[in-house]
Amino acid sequence: MSAQKLDESRAFKKRRTSSASSPSLLPADASGVMLPLAKAGDGLELTETESTLRRLLLDVADYVNSYPTSTGNEASVSLPKELAESKIVLRFTGGWVRDKLLRVNSHDIDVAINKMTGYQFGLKMREYLEIPGNPQKYGLQGVASTDAQSANAGTDKSKVVGGLHKIEANPEKSKHLETVTTKVLGLDIDLVNLRKETYTEESRNPQMEFGTPEEDALRRDATVNAMFYNLNTSEVEDFTGSGFRDMEKKIIRTPLEPYQTFKDDPLRVLRLIRFASRLNYVIDPTAEMSMEDERIKDALRLKISRERVGIEVEKMLKGNSQSFNYCSNVLIIYSGPRPHMALDLIERLGLYSTIFTDPTKEIKYKPEVHRLQSASNTLKIILNLQDESRNSILREIVLITPEERYMAMLIVAHIPWVDAPIPEPLKPGKKAPPPIPVAVAREGIKAPNKICDVLSAAVSSSENIIQLKDRLAERKRYPRRRIDGEDPASRDVLGMAIRSWGASWRSQVLWTLLSEVSNDTANQERILDGYSTFLSELKALDLYEAYAFKPLVDGKTLANALSTKPGPWMKSALDVVMAWQLRNPDITDPAAAIEEVRIDRQNQEAKSKQPTSETTVNHAKKGELTNSLIHHFLALNIRPLFAQTPRPKSITASGRQRTTETLPKKFEALSMEDESVTKPWKTDIWALDLLSWCLHALPSARPDTVEKEWGLLVPPLLTMVDDIDIHIKARGCKMLNLLLRATPPHLLSRTGLAIVIEDAVMPFFSYLPTLTPEDQTIALIDAAFPTLLTLTDLRFSTPSPPFTSKNPSKKTSPSNPQDAKTKALTHLLRHGILTPFSHINATNTSTSYPNLTTALLTHLIPLLQLLGLDAIPHLKHTIPLLSSILRDPFGAAYPPMLVEATKALQMLILMAWPRLPSWRAEVMGSCGVCWIRLMGDEGENSERREGVEMVRSELTRVVEVLKEALRVREHGTEKVDWDEEVEQYLAADERLVGLFGGDKDAG
């Protein structure tokens, strides 16, 4: 402390509360009206709580004076001789006195003690209150004994005194004072001793010693904060001699020489700005010159902890409202913090890069500080818009709560960094450092994660907000113009954008708005109009709270509806459901969404062509959600997984037949890569379930869905068919059948994939025992036959063009679809039925692989039906084949096989009846042999008995069908005496009476 200045201060007569000595303090309100404030002679009117606190503290002081010694070492004090012999004197100091003169109540009170440290006095106060009966004098119950009680002591209704919390001094960071905090009567109390600062030549860190009130006042940051209220005398004391005068003139000045004051504690620079903006005072020009000094800026940047800087910034920027208090039934209006003024001072004094910076690293980019004023002025314009004024809706992005306004001011404060380059990752594959504005907030003012997250989101969303806002404006300006991509005016696009931005979307929009205006101030009105239109559309569509809309279904429910395993696909799929929900705000029943995508409903409607149940989804919207999910799954889930697997060479990436030859790849050694890398769709079990759902859902989707998604459907399906895994091949083939059933004929013809699919599936029939296990062979055959039959029907369903041959005698054309279809079915019969049977019978009998034989016979039946009369040329192969199965001596052991053989024989008779007379002996003979082999076989259990009875029933059915076919054939040239032939069979073996006799008795 300067000795000369101290002498000068002592020359001032101590100002005490007297009616004649102090001028009135008349600061203006926001409208400029002068409000009458407290005069020095008026005294300070304490609240009831403050009066009780004063009485408690004075009683503690009397207790200390009466019992100066203590049993504990903590209470013994080493004092200068002149203080040791004096009585305890207590004072309220600093901001509480200033605010009280302004007739503003405060919950924070600093108590200065003349001859004890704050901790020592706090211990004495606790000791005093532990004496039975003392707490009750002040409406208290005692001292907090737990942390919970101590925390609750801060409430207005608390009757417990909080614990003592010591805050140690840290001179290296200009935190010179040790303070003790506690809570009494709901007030936050800081206890500290009066002190003076002495310096040595070796260090600028002061040594703190007990001081006089004058010394304590002169070491403070501003004269208006250096006045005391003496509890013992109830007087206001102005030891600097300037406090009252500076309040009257509305000046912020330091009690001592400014440069040294700031050098001792650089944080005082920020405190002066805070007090000036809060009180609407001006800073003394001499102090401003020192605040602009580069040496002071360097000290502030390097010496003061960033936590303390952040606290001061928060106090500057928080709040932009007036305080209302009643004093003696008179309404007192006191304007609170003025954050815009604080930022203006920071910019004018050249302190921006000192405060809002990242001190942990060197930033090459220089902030565009000139943008600060433009952003601040724009925010003031928005806040001051009247309800009926143009663009008044913009106020809704800066709501009225203090936290939201504080966030808005922080956004303004960081606008100079808006165009800073986005940092690149320090190492490839590593996460990039946060954007520079975020780093400045986190390291410069130690902003909490919540604020840093908002700034980070604002930086990342800024470009997206601008694009959506501009596209919406163009859409509104030219509503008839064709648009590419999503409609920016649609409710789902805007709503999903709000959801992607999150709960802080208003702050992000404000960041983007201010960044645009500060970069182009000449077009401020146009920019504000654009954002006004944007917000008006969001409001009209009721999307302000879209980020909090609750989805109709959760992930587990959706997975169950899709018959799919849960997985990482659910999050994005729920976004698709939410977009559908946004498009259809009238749908509020979760059952509507579930019913829309449920597979069993789709299968039922595909069969009946009618809805199976009534839902809230109207007819026009039916299939909308299904269609959206199909495209989403195929484009964002299925395609990326299959992209790692080379697709078959026979197709292009768009799912068409490849018509050009490709050069063979260079020889590569057999890849030993893990399939989780090369074929991730096989390890992610949910992937194929989703693909299966898409195919099952096609009948419920829009008519053009198959054609639109063709390029996303065909490659993965043919990749599965081409896989080496039998299970995958079979499943892929079944899925391919689902696609073909939903494919329009013209699409198959245009893409040229019919021959590609046939070439991919026909090799399935070469997977035969013993190289392939029987169950795997059956799986492939069961998948291949329906697919090839669907393909054949689809491929040749288009009517042929009119025949224009010059030869009128030729009735059919080689390109006749029916002829081509017959040829394809014949090919399938030979290679899918006869060839496998030939392979089986070459070394075994049908009963060697009864299940495979049964499967082949099952597929033979529809094939014969499709061939119709064209099955006649194949009688020479099919009749002996079926006859051999019925005659097999071990066939009776496998009733299901015999049932399918008899059904196939029935179908063959029905289709090839014109040529049956010449084969009737073979048919009747094989049926008779089979019948006799089953005689006396009652079966070991009910299941077998039922099987045997079914075979017998089907054998009699064969005889009936054969008899009817021969009866119809009697009109031809060849005559057959059915009764005579039956008699011959019965004469040969009477056991056939059940086979033929029952039919004969029935007439």
GROMACS .gro file of C-alpha atoms in nm, residues 625-889:
model
  265
  625LEU     CA    1  -4.463  -4.591  -4.282
  626THR     CA    2  -4.392  -4.929  -4.439
  627ASN     CA    3  -4.256  -4.762  -4.751
  628SER     CA    4  -4.033  -4.529  -4.549
  629LEU     CA    5  -3.892  -4.811  -4.339
  630ILE     CA    6  -3.823  -5.027  -4.645
  631HIS     CA    7  -3.613  -4.757  -4.808
  632HIS     CA    8  -3.442  -4.670  -4.482
  633PHE     CA    9  -3.340  -5.027  -4.402
  634LEU     CA   10  -3.223  -5.101  -4.754
  635ALA     CA   11  -3.025  -4.780  -4.802
  636LEU     CA   12  -2.879  -4.724  -4.456
  637ASN     CA   13  -2.859  -5.071  -4.301
  638ILE     CA   14  -2.849  -5.340  -4.569
  639ARG     CA   15  -2.644  -5.179  -4.846
  640PRO     CA   16  -2.350  -5.073  -4.624
  641LEU     CA   17  -2.322  -5.426  -4.483
  642PHE     CA   18  -2.327  -5.591  -4.825
  643ALA     CA   19  -2.088  -5.333  -4.973
  644GLN     CA   20  -1.791  -5.527  -4.830
  645THR     CA   21  -1.889  -5.843  -5.021
  646PRO     CA   22  -1.821  -5.864  -5.397
  647ARG     CA   23  -2.153  -5.897  -5.577
  648PRO     CA   24  -2.207  -6.162  -5.846
  649LYS     CA   25  -2.039  -6.076  -6.175
  650SER     CA   26  -2.361  -6.132  -6.367
  651ILE     CA   27  -2.529  -5.816  -6.236
  652THR     CA   28  -2.453  -5.446  -6.213
  653ALA     CA   29  -2.467  -5.232  -5.904
  654SER     CA   30  -2.817  -5.118  -6.002
  655GLY     CA   31  -2.949  -5.475  -6.009
  656ARG     CA   32  -2.952  -5.526  -6.387
  657GLN     CA   33  -2.801  -5.795  -6.606
  658ARG     CA   34  -2.442  -5.723  -6.700
  659THR     CA   35  -2.420  -5.714  -7.078
  660THR     CA   36  -2.049  -5.644  -7.109
  661GLU     CA   37  -1.764  -5.873  -7.024
  662THR     CA   38  -1.530  -5.778  -6.744
  663LEU     CA   39  -1.161  -5.848  -6.737
  664PRO     CA   40  -1.067  -6.127  -6.499
  665LYS     CA   41  -0.898  -6.017  -6.181
  666LYS     CA   42  -0.537  -6.093  -6.120
  667PHE     CA   43  -0.471  -6.413  -5.934
  668GLU     CA   44  -0.517  -6.369  -5.566
  669ALA     CA   45  -0.435  -6.615  -5.294
  670LEU     CA   46  -0.727  -6.763  -5.108
  671SER     CA   47  -0.850  -6.498  -4.870
  672MET     CA   48  -0.838  -6.595  -4.506
  673GLU     CA   49  -1.012  -6.279  -4.386
  674ASP     CA   50  -1.269  -6.304  -4.112
  675GLU     CA   51  -1.625  -6.304  -4.245
  676SER     CA   52  -1.707  -6.039  -3.987
  677VAL     CA   53  -1.503  -5.810  -4.211
  678THR     CA   54  -1.582  -5.939  -4.559
  679LYS     CA   55  -1.942  -6.043  -4.487
  680PRO     CA   56  -2.063  -5.843  -4.187
  681TRP     CA   57  -2.424  -5.913  -4.285
  682LYS     CA   58  -2.370  -6.273  -4.175
  683THR     CA   59  -2.245  -6.185  -3.828
  684ASP     CA   60  -2.499  -5.909  -3.761
  685ILE     CA   61  -2.793  -6.142  -3.723
  686TRP     CA   62  -3.046  -5.859  -3.738
  687ALA     CA   63  -2.940  -5.761  -4.092
  688LEU     CA   64  -3.106  -6.052  -4.272
  689ASP     CA   65  -3.411  -6.020  -4.050
  690LEU     CA   66  -3.452  -5.661  -4.166
  691LEU     CA   67  -3.404  -5.765  -4.529
  692SER     CA   68  -3.664  -6.037  -4.482
  693TRP     CA   69  -3.907  -5.786  -4.333
  694CYS     CA   70  -3.858  -5.552  -4.629
  695LEU     CA   71  -3.948  -5.831  -4.870
  696HIS     CA   72  -4.248  -5.945  -4.669
  697ALA     CA   73  -4.365  -5.583  -4.650
  698LEU     CA   74  -4.356  -5.524  -5.028
  699PRO     CA   75  -4.721  -5.621  -5.083
  700SER     CA   76  -4.827  -5.352  -4.833
  701ALA     CA   77  -4.601  -5.083  -4.979
  702ARG     CA   78  -4.675  -4.847  -5.263
  703PRO     CA   79  -4.703  -5.002  -5.611
  704ASP     CA   80  -4.382  -4.842  -5.735
  705THR     CA   81  -4.172  -4.945  -5.436
  706VAL     CA   82  -4.020  -5.254  -5.598
  707GLU     CA   83  -3.906  -5.060  -5.901
  708LYS     CA   84  -3.762  -4.775  -5.688
  709GLU     CA   85  -3.576  -5.009  -5.455
  710TRP     CA   86  -3.476  -5.266  -5.719
  711GLY     CA   87  -3.111  -5.169  -5.713
  712LEU     CA   88  -3.104  -5.206  -5.335
  713LEU     CA   89  -3.286  -5.541  -5.330
  714VAL     CA   90  -3.136  -5.753  -5.606
  715PRO     CA   91  -2.759  -5.735  -5.529
  716PRO     CA   92  -2.784  -5.854  -5.166
  717LEU     CA   93  -3.028  -6.132  -5.258
  718LEU     CA   94  -2.810  -6.269  -5.538
  719THR     CA   95  -2.509  -6.233  -5.311
  720MET     CA   96  -2.682  -6.457  -5.058
  721VAL     CA   97  -2.778  -6.708  -5.330
  722ASP     CA   98  -2.414  -6.710  -5.441
  723ASP     CA   99  -2.282  -6.772  -5.088
  724ILE     CA  100  -2.113  -7.099  -4.997
  725ASP     CA  101  -2.317  -7.143  -4.679
  726ILE     CA  102  -2.612  -7.374  -4.754
  727HIS     CA  103  -2.836  -7.207  -4.496
  728ILE     CA  104  -2.763  -6.862  -4.642
  729LYS     CA  105  -2.818  -6.988  -4.999
  730ALA     CA  106  -3.157  -7.133  -4.908
  731ARG     CA  107  -3.267  -6.826  -4.718
  732GLY     CA  108  -3.155  -6.596  -4.996
  733CYS     CA  109  -3.349  -6.801  -5.248
  734LYS     CA  110  -3.666  -6.783  -5.040
  735MET     CA  111  -3.626  -6.407  -5.010
  736LEU     CA  112  -3.573  -6.389  -5.385
  737ASN     CA  113  -3.907  -6.563  -5.430
  738LEU     CA  114  -4.073  -6.294  -5.217
  739LEU     CA  115  -3.924  -6.028  -5.440
  740LEU     CA  116  -4.036  -6.203  -5.761
  741ARG     CA  117  -4.391  -6.236  -5.628
  742ALA     CA  118  -4.404  -5.857  -5.588
  743THR     CA  119  -4.222  -5.775  -5.914
  744PRO     CA  120  -4.417  -5.645  -6.214
  745PRO     CA  121  -4.344  -5.849  -6.531
  746HIS     CA  122  -4.222  -5.549  -6.729
  747LEU     CA  123  -3.954  -5.476  -6.466
  748LEU     CA  124  -3.811  -5.827  -6.487
  749SER     CA  125  -3.810  -5.807  -6.864
  750ARG     CA  126  -3.648  -5.463  -6.871
  751THR     CA  127  -3.368  -5.553  -6.632
  752GLY     CA  128  -3.292  -5.883  -6.807
  753LEU     CA  129  -3.253  -6.065  -6.477
  754ALA     CA  130  -3.467  -6.371  -6.555
  755ILE     CA  131  -3.181  -6.569  -6.704
  756VAL     CA  132  -2.946  -6.442  -6.431
  757ILE     CA  133  -3.177  -6.566  -6.156
  758GLU     CA  134  -3.232  -6.899  -6.332
  759ASP     CA  135  -2.858  -6.951  -6.371
  760ALA     CA  136  -2.808  -6.867  -6.002
  761VAL     CA  137  -3.076  -7.103  -5.867
  762MET     CA  138  -3.061  -7.408  -6.099
  763PRO     CA  139  -2.727  -7.526  -5.954
  764PHE     CA  140  -2.911  -7.586  -5.626
  765PHE     CA  141  -3.024  -7.922  -5.770
  766SER     CA  142  -2.665  -8.040  -5.794
  767TYR     CA  143  -2.624  -8.033  -5.415
  768LEU     CA  144  -2.714  -8.399  -5.359
  769PRO     CA  145  -2.617  -8.677  -5.121
  770THR     CA  146  -2.372  -8.804  -5.034
  771LEU     CA  147  -2.157  -8.494  -5.085
  772THR     CA  148  -2.433  -8.280  -4.938
  773PRO     CA  149  -2.623  -8.393  -4.627
  774GLU     CA  150  -2.983  -8.485  -4.697
  775ASP     CA  151  -3.131  -8.210  -4.478
  776GLN     CA  152  -2.926  -7.943  -4.657
  777THR     CA  153  -3.029  -8.078  -4.995
  778ILE     CA  154  -3.393  -8.061  -4.892
  779ALA     CA  155  -3.348  -7.701  -4.771
  780LEU     CA  156  -3.207  -7.600  -5.110
  781ILE     CA  157  -3.475  -7.784  -5.310
  782ASP     CA  158  -3.755  -7.642  -5.095
  783ALA     CA  159  -3.620  -7.293  -5.165
  784ALA     CA  160  -3.539  -7.340  -5.533
  785PHE     CA  161  -3.862  -7.492  -5.664
  786PRO     CA  162  -4.106  -7.215  -5.554
  787THR     CA  163  -3.862  -6.950  -5.672
  788LEU     CA  164  -3.819  -7.102  -6.017
  789LEU     CA  165  -4.193  -7.160  -6.056
  790THR     CA  166  -4.259  -6.796  -5.964
  791LEU     CA  167  -3.988  -6.685  -6.203
  792THR     CA  168  -4.133  -6.894  -6.485
  793ASP     CA  169  -4.483  -6.764  -6.431
  794LEU     CA  170  -4.360  -6.403  -6.413
  795ARG     CA  171  -4.122  -6.438  -6.703
  796PHE     CA  172  -4.379  -6.567  -6.950
  797SER     CA  173  -4.693  -6.392  -6.827
  798THR     CA  174  -4.667  -6.110  -7.083
  799PRO     CA  175  -4.888  -6.178  -7.388
  800SER     CA  176  -4.694  -6.225  -7.708
  801PRO     CA  177  -4.741  -5.971  -7.989
  802PRO     CA  178  -4.973  -6.065  -8.276
  803PHE     CA  179  -4.820  -6.319  -8.513
  804THR     CA  180  -4.733  -6.174  -8.853
  805SER     CA  181  -4.573  -6.467  -9.031
  806LYS     CA  182  -4.626  -6.502  -9.403
  807ASN     CA  183  -4.700  -6.869  -9.352
  808PRO     CA  184  -5.068  -6.878  -9.249
  809SER     CA  185  -5.057  -7.247  -9.173
  810LYS     CA  186  -4.822  -7.194  -8.879
  811LYS     CA  187  -5.036  -7.127  -8.575
  812THR     CA  188  -4.767  -7.057  -8.315
  813SER     CA  189  -4.457  -6.852  -8.305
  814PRO     CA  190  -4.129  -6.963  -8.156
  815SER     CA  191  -4.162  -6.662  -7.929
  816ASN     CA  192  -4.504  -6.766  -7.804
  817PRO     CA  193  -4.490  -6.722  -7.422
  818GLN     CA  194  -4.684  -7.042  -7.360
  819ASP     CA  195  -4.437  -7.247  -7.562
  820ALA     CA  196  -4.148  -7.081  -7.385
  821LYS     CA  197  -4.311  -7.141  -7.048
  822THR     CA  198  -4.362  -7.510  -7.130
  823LYS     CA  199  -4.000  -7.535  -7.232
  824ALA     CA  200  -3.888  -7.376  -6.904
  825LEU     CA  201  -4.111  -7.609  -6.701
  826THR     CA  202  -3.981  -7.908  -6.892
  827HIS     CA  203  -3.627  -7.797  -6.819
  828LEU     CA  204  -3.716  -7.772  -6.451
  829LEU     CA  205  -3.877  -8.119  -6.452
  830ARG     CA  206  -3.573  -8.280  -6.608
  831HIS     CA  207  -3.308  -8.106  -6.400
  832GLY     CA  208  -3.500  -8.051  -6.079
  833ILE     CA  209  -3.686  -8.383  -6.048
  834LEU     CA  210  -3.566  -8.650  -6.285
  835THR     CA  211  -3.194  -8.580  -6.253
  836PRO     CA  212  -3.191  -8.593  -5.869
  837PHE     CA  213  -3.399  -8.915  -5.879
  838SER     CA  214  -3.161  -9.059  -6.133
  839HIS     CA  215  -2.870  -8.975  -5.903
  840ILE     CA  216  -3.044  -9.138  -5.606
  841ASN     CA  217  -3.144  -9.452  -5.793
  842ALA     CA  218  -2.801  -9.496  -5.948
  843THR     CA  219  -2.660  -9.642  -5.627
  844ASN     CA  220  -2.957  -9.654  -5.392
  845THR     CA  221  -3.332  -9.677  -5.379
  846SER     CA  222  -3.585  -9.409  -5.297
  847THR     CA  223  -3.609  -9.538  -4.942
  848SER     CA  224  -3.238  -9.467  -4.891
  849TYR     CA  225  -3.331  -9.096  -4.874
  850PRO     CA  226  -3.703  -9.101  -4.791
  851ASN     CA  227  -3.718  -8.738  -4.679
  852LEU     CA  228  -3.547  -8.615  -4.995
  853THR     CA  229  -3.775  -8.834  -5.207
  854THR     CA  230  -4.078  -8.692  -5.026
  855ALA     CA  231  -3.959  -8.337  -5.088
  856LEU     CA  232  -3.904  -8.400  -5.461
  857LEU     CA  233  -4.247  -8.556  -5.494
  858THR     CA  234  -4.405  -8.261  -5.314
  859HIS     CA  235  -4.262  -8.022  -5.572
  860LEU     CA  236  -4.344  -8.254  -5.861
  861ILE     CA  237  -4.719  -8.211  -5.802
  862PRO     CA  238  -4.748  -7.835  -5.881
  863LEU     CA  239  -4.500  -7.877  -6.164
  864LEU     CA  240  -4.723  -8.139  -6.330
  865GLN     CA  241  -5.023  -7.919  -6.279
  866LEU     CA  242  -4.853  -7.628  -6.456
  867LEU     CA  243  -4.746  -7.854  -6.744
  868GLY     CA  244  -5.099  -7.980  -6.799
  869LEU     CA  245  -5.123  -8.180  -7.122
  870ASP     CA  246  -4.758  -8.104  -7.182
  871ALA     CA  247  -4.684  -8.361  -6.912
  872ILE     CA  248  -4.774  -8.640  -7.164
  873PRO     CA  249  -4.426  -8.655  -7.324
  874HIS     CA  250  -4.282  -8.724  -6.982
  875LEU     CA  251  -4.503  -9.025  -6.896
  876LYS     CA  252  -4.227  -9.263  -6.996
  877HIS     CA  253  -4.015  -9.119  -6.715
  878THR     CA  254  -4.264  -9.019  -6.449
  879ILE     CA  255  -4.487  -9.331  -6.446
  880PRO     CA  256  -4.193  -9.571  -6.393
  881LEU     CA  257  -4.050  -9.336  -6.133
  882LEU     CA  258  -4.368  -9.325  -5.927
  883SER     CA  259  -4.430  -9.695  -5.980
  884SER     CA  260  -4.086  -9.783  -5.845
  885ILE     CA  261  -4.154  -9.583  -5.529
  886LEU     CA  262  -4.489  -9.753  -5.469
  887ARG     CA  263  -4.339 -10.095  -5.536
  888ASP     CA  264  -4.037 -10.043  -5.309
  889PRO     CA  265  -4.040 -10.324  -5.051
   0.00000   0.00000   0.00000
